Short mmCIF file of C-alpha atoms in Angstrom, two decimals:
data_model
loop_
_atom_site.label_atom_id
_atom_site.label_comp_id
_atom_site.label_asym_id
_atom_site.label_seq_id
_atom_site.Cartn_x
_atom_site.Cartn_y
_atom_site.Cartn_z
CA MET A 94 5.25 10.01 20.89
CA VAL A 95 6.23 12.98 23.09
CA ARG A 96 3.87 14.38 25.72
CA TRP A 97 4.93 17.95 26.53
CA ARG A 98 4.35 19.95 29.69
CA SER A 99 5.62 23.29 30.95
CA GLY A 100 6.22 23.80 34.64
CA THR A 101 8.08 25.66 37.36
CA VAL A 102 10.76 24.15 39.60
CA LEU A 103 9.63 24.22 43.23
CA SER A 104 12.56 22.43 44.84
CA VAL A 105 15.57 20.19 44.33
CA ARG A 106 14.87 16.78 45.86
CA ARG A 107 18.35 15.27 45.55
CA SER A 108 21.24 14.97 43.15
CA TRP A 109 23.91 12.48 42.14
CA ARG A 110 26.69 12.53 39.60
CA GLY A 111 25.30 14.01 36.39
CA ALA A 112 21.63 14.23 37.46
CA ILE A 113 19.29 16.38 39.55
CA GLU A 114 15.88 15.24 40.78
CA LEU A 115 13.28 18.00 41.07
CA ASP A 116 9.75 18.79 42.17
CA VAL A 117 8.04 20.67 39.35
CA GLU A 118 4.63 22.35 39.50
CA THR A 119 2.60 21.87 36.30
CA GLY A 120 -0.98 22.11 35.15
CA ASP A 121 -1.24 18.43 36.06
CA GLY A 122 -0.07 19.08 39.58
CA LEU A 123 3.28 18.37 41.24
CA LEU A 124 5.56 16.09 39.18
CA ARG A 125 8.86 14.39 39.96
CA ALA A 126 11.34 15.39 37.26
CA LEU A 127 14.92 14.61 36.31
CA ALA A 128 17.45 16.94 34.69
CA TYR A 129 20.89 16.27 33.27
CA PRO A 130 22.88 19.49 33.85
CA ALA A 131 25.43 18.63 31.14
CA LEU A 132 22.58 18.72 28.60
CA VAL A 133 20.18 21.38 29.86
CA GLY A 134 21.97 23.37 32.57
CA ASP A 135 21.38 23.51 36.34
CA PRO A 136 17.71 24.02 37.24
CA ALA A 137 16.95 26.08 40.32
CA PRO A 138 13.71 26.87 42.17
CA GLY A 139 11.71 29.36 40.14
CA ASP A 140 13.03 28.22 36.75
CA ARG A 141 10.53 27.46 34.03
CA VAL A 142 11.19 24.04 32.51
CA LEU A 143 9.90 22.17 29.48
CA LEU A 144 9.19 18.50 30.24
CA ASN A 145 8.68 15.22 28.41
CA VAL A 146 6.19 13.36 30.63
CA GLY A 147 5.46 10.29 28.51
CA ALA A 148 7.24 7.73 30.71
CA LEU A 149 5.68 9.20 33.85
CA VAL A 150 2.17 9.09 32.37
CA MET A 151 2.70 5.48 31.32
CA GLY A 152 3.76 4.57 34.85
CA LEU A 153 7.12 3.07 33.92
CA GLY A 154 9.16 1.83 36.87
CA THR A 155 12.82 2.58 36.24
CA GLY A 156 12.20 5.49 33.89
CA GLY A 157 9.13 6.96 35.58
CA TYR A 158 10.24 10.58 35.61
CA ALA A 159 9.23 13.71 33.81
CA LEU A 160 12.41 14.57 31.90
CA VAL A 161 13.64 18.15 31.65
CA VAL A 162 14.14 19.03 27.99
CA ALA A 163 15.09 22.69 28.41
CA LEU A 164 15.24 25.71 30.68
CA PRO A 165 13.88 28.04 27.99
CA ASP A 166 14.36 31.27 29.94
CA ARG A 167 17.89 30.46 31.16
CA LEU A 168 19.84 28.50 28.58
CA PRO A 169 23.25 27.14 29.63
CA PRO A 170 26.38 28.68 28.07
CA ASP A 171 28.03 27.05 25.08
CA PRO A 172 30.94 24.65 25.71
CA ALA A 173 34.39 26.26 25.87
CA ASP A 174 35.46 25.05 22.41
CA ASP A 175 34.23 26.92 19.34
CA GLY A 176 32.45 23.86 17.96
CA ALA A 177 33.84 24.33 14.46
CA THR A 178 36.60 21.72 14.72
CA ARG A 179 36.97 18.19 16.00
CA ASP A 180 39.43 19.19 18.73
CA ALA A 181 36.85 18.45 21.45
CA GLY A 182 35.54 15.35 19.70
CA HIS A 183 32.99 14.55 17.04
CA LEU A 184 31.12 11.50 18.34
CA VAL A 185 27.44 12.37 18.09
CA LYS A 186 25.30 10.22 20.38
CA ALA A 187 21.54 9.95 20.78
CA ARG A 188 21.93 10.94 17.13
CA TYR A 189 19.42 13.20 15.42
CA THR A 190 17.43 13.76 18.58
CA PRO A 191 17.11 17.34 19.89
CA LEU A 192 19.52 16.73 22.79
CA GLN A 193 22.28 14.96 20.85
CA PRO A 194 25.61 15.55 22.63
CA ILE A 195 28.90 15.81 20.74
CA LEU A 196 31.63 14.00 22.62
CA LEU A 197 35.29 13.02 22.44
CA GLY A 198 35.71 9.35 21.60
CA VAL A 199 38.50 7.48 23.37
CA ASP A 200 40.07 6.53 20.03
CA GLU A 201 39.58 9.79 18.14
CA GLU A 202 42.45 11.81 16.70
CA ALA A 203 42.09 14.45 19.42
CA SER A 204 42.06 11.92 22.26
CA VAL A 205 45.14 11.62 24.48
CA PHE A 206 44.55 7.86 24.25
CA ARG A 207 44.64 7.77 20.44
CA GLU A 208 48.12 6.21 20.24
CA VAL A 209 47.24 3.51 22.76
CA MET A 210 43.98 2.70 21.03
CA GLU A 211 45.51 2.62 17.54
CA THR A 212 47.71 -0.30 18.59
CA ALA A 213 45.18 -2.07 20.85
CA GLU A 214 44.04 -5.27 19.17
CA SER A 215 43.55 -7.83 21.94
CA LEU A 216 42.02 -8.16 25.39
CA ASP A 217 44.94 -10.43 26.33
CA GLY A 218 42.66 -13.09 27.77
CA MET A 219 40.89 -10.65 30.14
CA PRO A 220 37.78 -12.16 31.76
CA VAL A 221 34.66 -10.25 30.72
CA VAL A 222 31.35 -10.88 32.47
CA THR A 223 28.18 -10.24 30.48
CA ALA A 224 24.75 -9.65 32.05
CA ASP A 225 21.39 -8.69 30.60
CA LEU A 226 20.29 -6.33 33.38
CA HIS A 227 22.01 -3.32 34.96
CA SER A 228 20.97 -4.59 38.40
CA ALA A 229 23.51 -7.41 38.09
CA LEU A 230 26.44 -4.95 38.02
CA PRO A 231 26.97 -4.44 41.78
CA ALA A 232 26.45 -8.15 42.50
CA ILE A 233 29.04 -9.19 39.91
CA LEU A 234 31.44 -6.61 41.29
CA ALA A 235 30.87 -7.96 44.81
CA GLY A 236 31.71 -11.46 43.58
CA VAL A 237 34.96 -10.31 41.97
CA HIS A 238 36.10 -8.36 45.01
CA ALA A 239 35.10 -11.09 47.46
CA ASP A 240 38.18 -13.04 46.36
CA ARG A 241 40.26 -10.37 44.61
CA PRO A 242 39.65 -7.08 46.44
CA SER A 243 42.45 -5.33 44.57
CA ALA A 244 41.23 -6.32 41.09
CA ARG A 245 40.58 -3.41 38.75
CA VAL A 246 37.08 -3.81 37.35
CA ALA A 247 35.72 -1.69 34.50
CA TYR A 248 32.14 -1.35 33.29
CA VAL A 249 31.25 -1.23 29.59
CA MET A 250 27.72 0.15 29.30
CA THR A 251 25.78 -0.75 26.17
CA ASP A 252 22.89 1.26 24.77
CA GLY A 253 19.94 -1.09 25.30
CA GLY A 254 18.65 0.69 28.41
CA ALA A 255 19.13 4.26 29.61
CA LEU A 256 21.40 6.19 27.26
CA PRO A 257 22.83 8.65 29.83
CA ALA A 258 25.06 6.88 32.35
CA TRP A 259 24.07 9.70 34.70
CA PHE A 260 20.65 8.09 35.17
CA SER A 261 22.26 5.32 37.23
CA ARG A 262 22.48 5.96 40.96
CA THR A 263 24.26 2.59 41.12
CA LEU A 264 27.17 3.96 39.09
CA ASP A 265 27.34 6.99 41.35
CA GLY A 266 27.55 4.72 44.40
CA LEU A 267 30.18 2.46 42.81
CA ALA A 268 32.42 5.30 41.64
CA GLY A 269 35.16 4.40 44.12
CA ARG A 270 34.96 0.68 43.37
CA LEU A 271 35.11 0.70 39.56
CA ALA A 272 38.17 1.51 37.48
CA GLY A 273 35.80 3.47 35.25
CA THR A 274 32.82 3.33 32.91
CA VAL A 275 32.95 3.26 29.11
CA THR A 276 29.69 4.21 27.40
CA THR A 277 29.28 2.62 23.97
CA GLY A 278 27.06 3.00 20.93
CA GLN A 279 24.37 5.62 21.58
CA ALA A 280 25.00 5.55 25.35
CA PHE A 281 26.95 8.47 26.80
CA GLY A 282 28.15 10.06 30.02
CA GLY A 283 30.81 7.53 31.04
CA ASP A 284 34.40 8.26 31.96
CA LEU A 285 35.26 7.31 28.38
CA GLU A 286 33.16 7.35 25.21
CA ALA A 287 33.28 4.64 22.53
CA SER A 288 31.44 4.16 19.26
CA THR A 289 31.19 0.36 19.57
CA VAL A 290 31.33 -2.38 22.17
CA HIS A 291 34.60 -3.56 20.59
CA VAL A 292 36.25 -0.17 21.15
CA GLY A 293 34.75 -0.04 24.63
CA LEU A 294 36.26 -3.39 25.59
CA LEU A 295 39.69 -2.42 24.27
CA ALA A 296 39.51 0.89 26.15
CA ALA A 297 38.58 -0.91 29.37
CA ARG A 298 41.67 -3.09 29.03
CA HIS A 299 44.27 -0.71 27.64
CA VAL A 300 43.17 2.70 28.95
CA LEU A 301 41.48 1.87 32.26
CA GLY A 302 43.87 -1.02 32.93
CA ALA A 303 41.06 -3.40 33.85
CA ASP A 304 41.76 -6.91 35.11
CA VAL A 305 38.07 -7.80 34.71
CA THR A 306 35.35 -6.01 32.74
CA ILE A 307 31.56 -6.18 33.12
CA VAL A 308 29.31 -5.60 30.10
CA ALA A 309 25.64 -4.76 30.60
CA GLN A 310 23.05 -2.28 29.44
CA GLY A 311 22.16 0.77 31.50
CA PRO A 312 19.18 0.95 33.86
CA GLY A 313 15.83 0.12 32.35
CA ASN A 314 15.39 -2.08 29.32
CA LEU A 315 13.12 -2.60 26.37
CA GLY A 316 10.98 -5.73 26.34
CA THR A 317 7.84 -6.99 24.64
CA GLY A 318 7.49 -10.39 26.33
CA THR A 319 8.51 -12.27 23.19
CA THR A 320 11.58 -14.42 22.58
CA TRP A 321 13.50 -11.82 20.61
CA GLY A 322 11.88 -8.62 21.88
CA PHE A 323 14.28 -7.74 24.68
CA SER A 324 17.20 -5.33 24.52
CA GLY A 325 19.32 -7.54 26.78
CA VAL A 326 19.50 -10.21 24.06
CA ALA A 327 22.36 -8.09 22.69
CA LEU A 328 24.61 -9.53 25.40
CA GLY A 329 25.00 -12.52 23.07
CA GLU A 330 26.62 -10.17 20.56
CA ALA A 331 28.87 -8.88 23.35
CA VAL A 332 30.01 -12.48 23.95
CA ASN A 333 30.96 -12.67 20.28
CA ALA A 334 32.88 -9.39 20.49
CA ILE A 335 34.81 -10.64 23.53
CA GLY A 336 35.78 -13.78 21.66
CA VAL A 337 36.86 -11.88 18.53
CA LEU A 338 39.11 -9.66 20.65
CA GLY A 339 40.75 -12.51 22.53
CA GLY A 340 38.94 -12.11 25.84
CA ARG A 341 37.44 -14.78 28.09
CA PRO A 342 33.62 -14.52 28.09
CA VAL A 343 31.83 -15.30 31.36
CA GLY A 344 28.04 -15.27 31.11
CA SER A 345 26.08 -14.22 34.17
CA LEU A 346 22.88 -16.26 34.12
CA ARG A 347 19.61 -14.58 35.00
CA ILE A 348 18.33 -17.03 37.62
CA SER A 349 15.25 -16.31 39.72
CA ASP A 350 12.80 -17.85 42.12
CA GLY A 351 11.29 -14.47 42.98
CA ASP A 352 9.99 -13.37 39.60
CA GLY A 353 6.27 -14.03 39.27
CA ARG A 354 6.49 -14.47 35.50
CA ALA A 355 6.95 -18.10 34.49
CA ARG A 356 9.24 -17.23 31.58
CA HIS A 357 11.79 -15.78 34.01
CA ARG A 358 11.70 -18.45 36.73
CA GLY A 359 14.59 -20.85 36.97
CA VAL A 360 16.74 -19.53 34.12
CA SER A 361 15.14 -16.60 32.29
CA HIS A 362 14.24 -17.20 28.67
CA HIS A 363 16.34 -14.10 27.91
CA SER A 364 19.50 -15.87 29.11
CA LEU A 365 18.54 -18.99 27.16
CA THR A 366 18.05 -16.94 23.98
CA ALA A 367 21.16 -14.77 24.32
CA TYR A 368 23.54 -17.62 25.20
CA GLY A 369 21.75 -20.38 23.33
CA LYS A 370 21.00 -18.64 20.02
CA VAL A 371 22.94 -15.37 19.71
CA ALA A 372 26.32 -16.11 21.29
CA LEU A 373 28.43 -18.04 18.79
CA THR A 374 31.59 -17.95 20.92
CA ARG A 375 31.98 -20.50 23.71
CA ALA A 376 31.57 -18.90 27.13
CA ASP A 377 31.86 -20.02 30.73
CA LEU A 378 28.41 -20.02 32.37
CA PRO A 379 28.82 -20.08 36.16
CA VAL A 380 26.08 -21.89 38.10
CA PRO A 381 26.01 -21.17 41.83
CA GLU A 382 26.08 -24.14 44.17
CA GLY A 383 23.74 -24.25 47.15
CA LEU A 384 20.58 -23.04 45.47
CA GLU A 385 17.32 -24.14 47.08
CA ALA A 386 16.55 -27.66 45.81
CA ALA A 387 13.50 -26.83 43.67
CA LEU A 388 15.24 -23.85 42.06
CA ALA A 389 18.41 -25.89 41.45
CA ALA A 390 16.37 -28.55 39.66
CA GLU A 391 14.69 -25.93 37.44
CA VAL A 392 18.06 -24.38 36.62
CA ASP A 393 19.72 -27.71 35.79
CA ALA A 394 16.88 -28.70 33.47
CA ALA A 395 16.89 -25.35 31.68
CA LEU A 396 20.65 -25.43 31.08
CA VAL A 397 20.77 -28.84 29.37
CA PRO A 398 20.50 -27.32 25.86
CA LEU A 399 23.38 -24.90 26.60
CA ALA A 400 25.83 -27.57 27.74
CA ALA A 401 26.97 -28.43 24.22
CA ARG A 402 27.60 -24.80 23.25
CA HIS A 403 29.10 -23.45 26.48
CA HIS A 404 31.05 -24.54 29.54
CA LEU A 405 28.86 -24.87 32.63
CA VAL A 406 30.91 -24.14 35.75
CA ARG A 407 29.76 -24.97 39.28
CA VAL A 408 30.84 -22.19 41.62
CA PRO A 409 30.93 -22.45 45.43
CA VAL A 410 29.08 -19.63 47.13
CA ASP A 411 30.65 -19.53 50.59
CA GLY A 412 31.13 -15.90 51.57
CA LEU A 413 29.11 -14.48 48.67
CA ASP A 414 26.01 -13.70 50.72
CA ALA A 415 28.14 -11.60 53.06
CA ALA A 416 29.78 -9.89 50.08
CA LEU A 417 26.37 -9.05 48.64
CA ARG A 418 25.12 -7.65 51.94
CA ALA A 419 28.22 -5.47 52.15
CA SER A 420 27.52 -3.86 48.76
CA PRO A 421 27.93 -0.07 48.92
CA VAL A 422 24.75 0.34 46.85
CA PRO A 423 21.29 -1.16 47.41
CA LEU A 424 20.64 -4.39 45.52
CA SER A 425 17.35 -4.43 43.66
CA THR A 426 16.03 -6.01 40.46
CA MET A 427 12.55 -5.28 39.12
CA GLY A 428 11.73 -3.89 42.56
CA ARG A 429 12.84 -7.05 44.39
CA LYS A 430 15.53 -6.72 47.06
CA LEU A 431 18.29 -9.21 47.88
CA ASP A 432 16.21 -11.50 50.10
CA GLU A 433 13.25 -11.39 47.73
CA ASP A 434 15.27 -12.79 44.80
CA HIS A 435 18.40 -14.19 46.40
CA GLY A 436 19.12 -16.60 43.56
CA TYR A 437 19.36 -13.76 41.03
CA PHE A 438 22.01 -11.86 42.94
CA LEU A 439 23.83 -15.02 43.98
CA ALA A 440 24.17 -16.10 40.34
CA ALA A 441 25.61 -12.70 39.40
CA ALA A 442 28.07 -12.82 42.30
CA ALA A 443 29.09 -16.36 41.28
CA ALA A 444 29.90 -15.05 37.79
CA GLY A 445 32.10 -12.39 39.38
CA ARG A 446 33.82 -14.97 41.57
CA HIS A 447 34.54 -17.17 38.55
CA ALA A 448 35.97 -14.22 36.61
CA ALA A 449 38.27 -13.47 39.55
CA ALA A 450 39.41 -17.11 39.60
CA LEU A 451 40.36 -16.88 35.92
CA LEU A 452 42.94 -14.22 36.80
CA ASP A 453 45.04 -16.95 38.43
CA ARG A 454 45.08 -19.13 35.31
#
């Protein structure tokens, strides 16, 4: 459950959109902490803070911070609205937790986009790329823009990983490259808020004007090492939603020759489960050409069972390495950089390239 600590802010380490990283002195010594000003206010040196340190104690990678729960001696002011009406929205996210925010949904009555969203029923054949890890986002975007630099690309963030979009430094770095972010389900902090993936996809198309949309969970994920115990398996449900709404699903395969775990080498068992068992709608599954011979053989063997359900597409990779190296944000997955797991990022970029190619059809 929750491990509580009280501490004092010594310094601000750095900040990015929606988040502040701090050094906090506690009875356990100096801790690295993260605060979301929209939830708790702006911490400053000298402030007393209450912390949840469970993830830090456990030594989690992506989420290994002490999280600021409150500035008990300097609470932030109330929002400008009186809170008694739905004029500022009534979507409650991270529901029934102490820091549940109340937000304006893109399709609510009070939203300026209500009229557009009331009539939005189709994605109009828009290509939508699905991926099971947040780390694929910049690589997919690089693949789209390698061939279609002017394409408007939106990001629909699901709630399988981090709930606040503000946790992602990747999103901060891609702010000028994305048409916008829609946070769905329990996730929050995007440019637009949606209650479901379906609403999020329609908002990406009809409010953000996206040519291509990428669907993936936020940073971090939940996994138990079993077939079904991984939050990214939900991307199969996203494929189904894309099909229902008249979009064109493109599945980014999680390919790796750098992961030391056998279940993730070649094609990850998570991709095989999501696309092979959960996704009921036919999707295009791009396979990058030019993989190292041993990896290519592993990938081809793993994809045989998916060939009857989905469309395997061979995608040329000329120029994609350069596009990946030009990414405005660092590329990293599970701590491995581009050259340490080149096949992973190349597969994501190939999915983006294929989605861009569909715009011409």
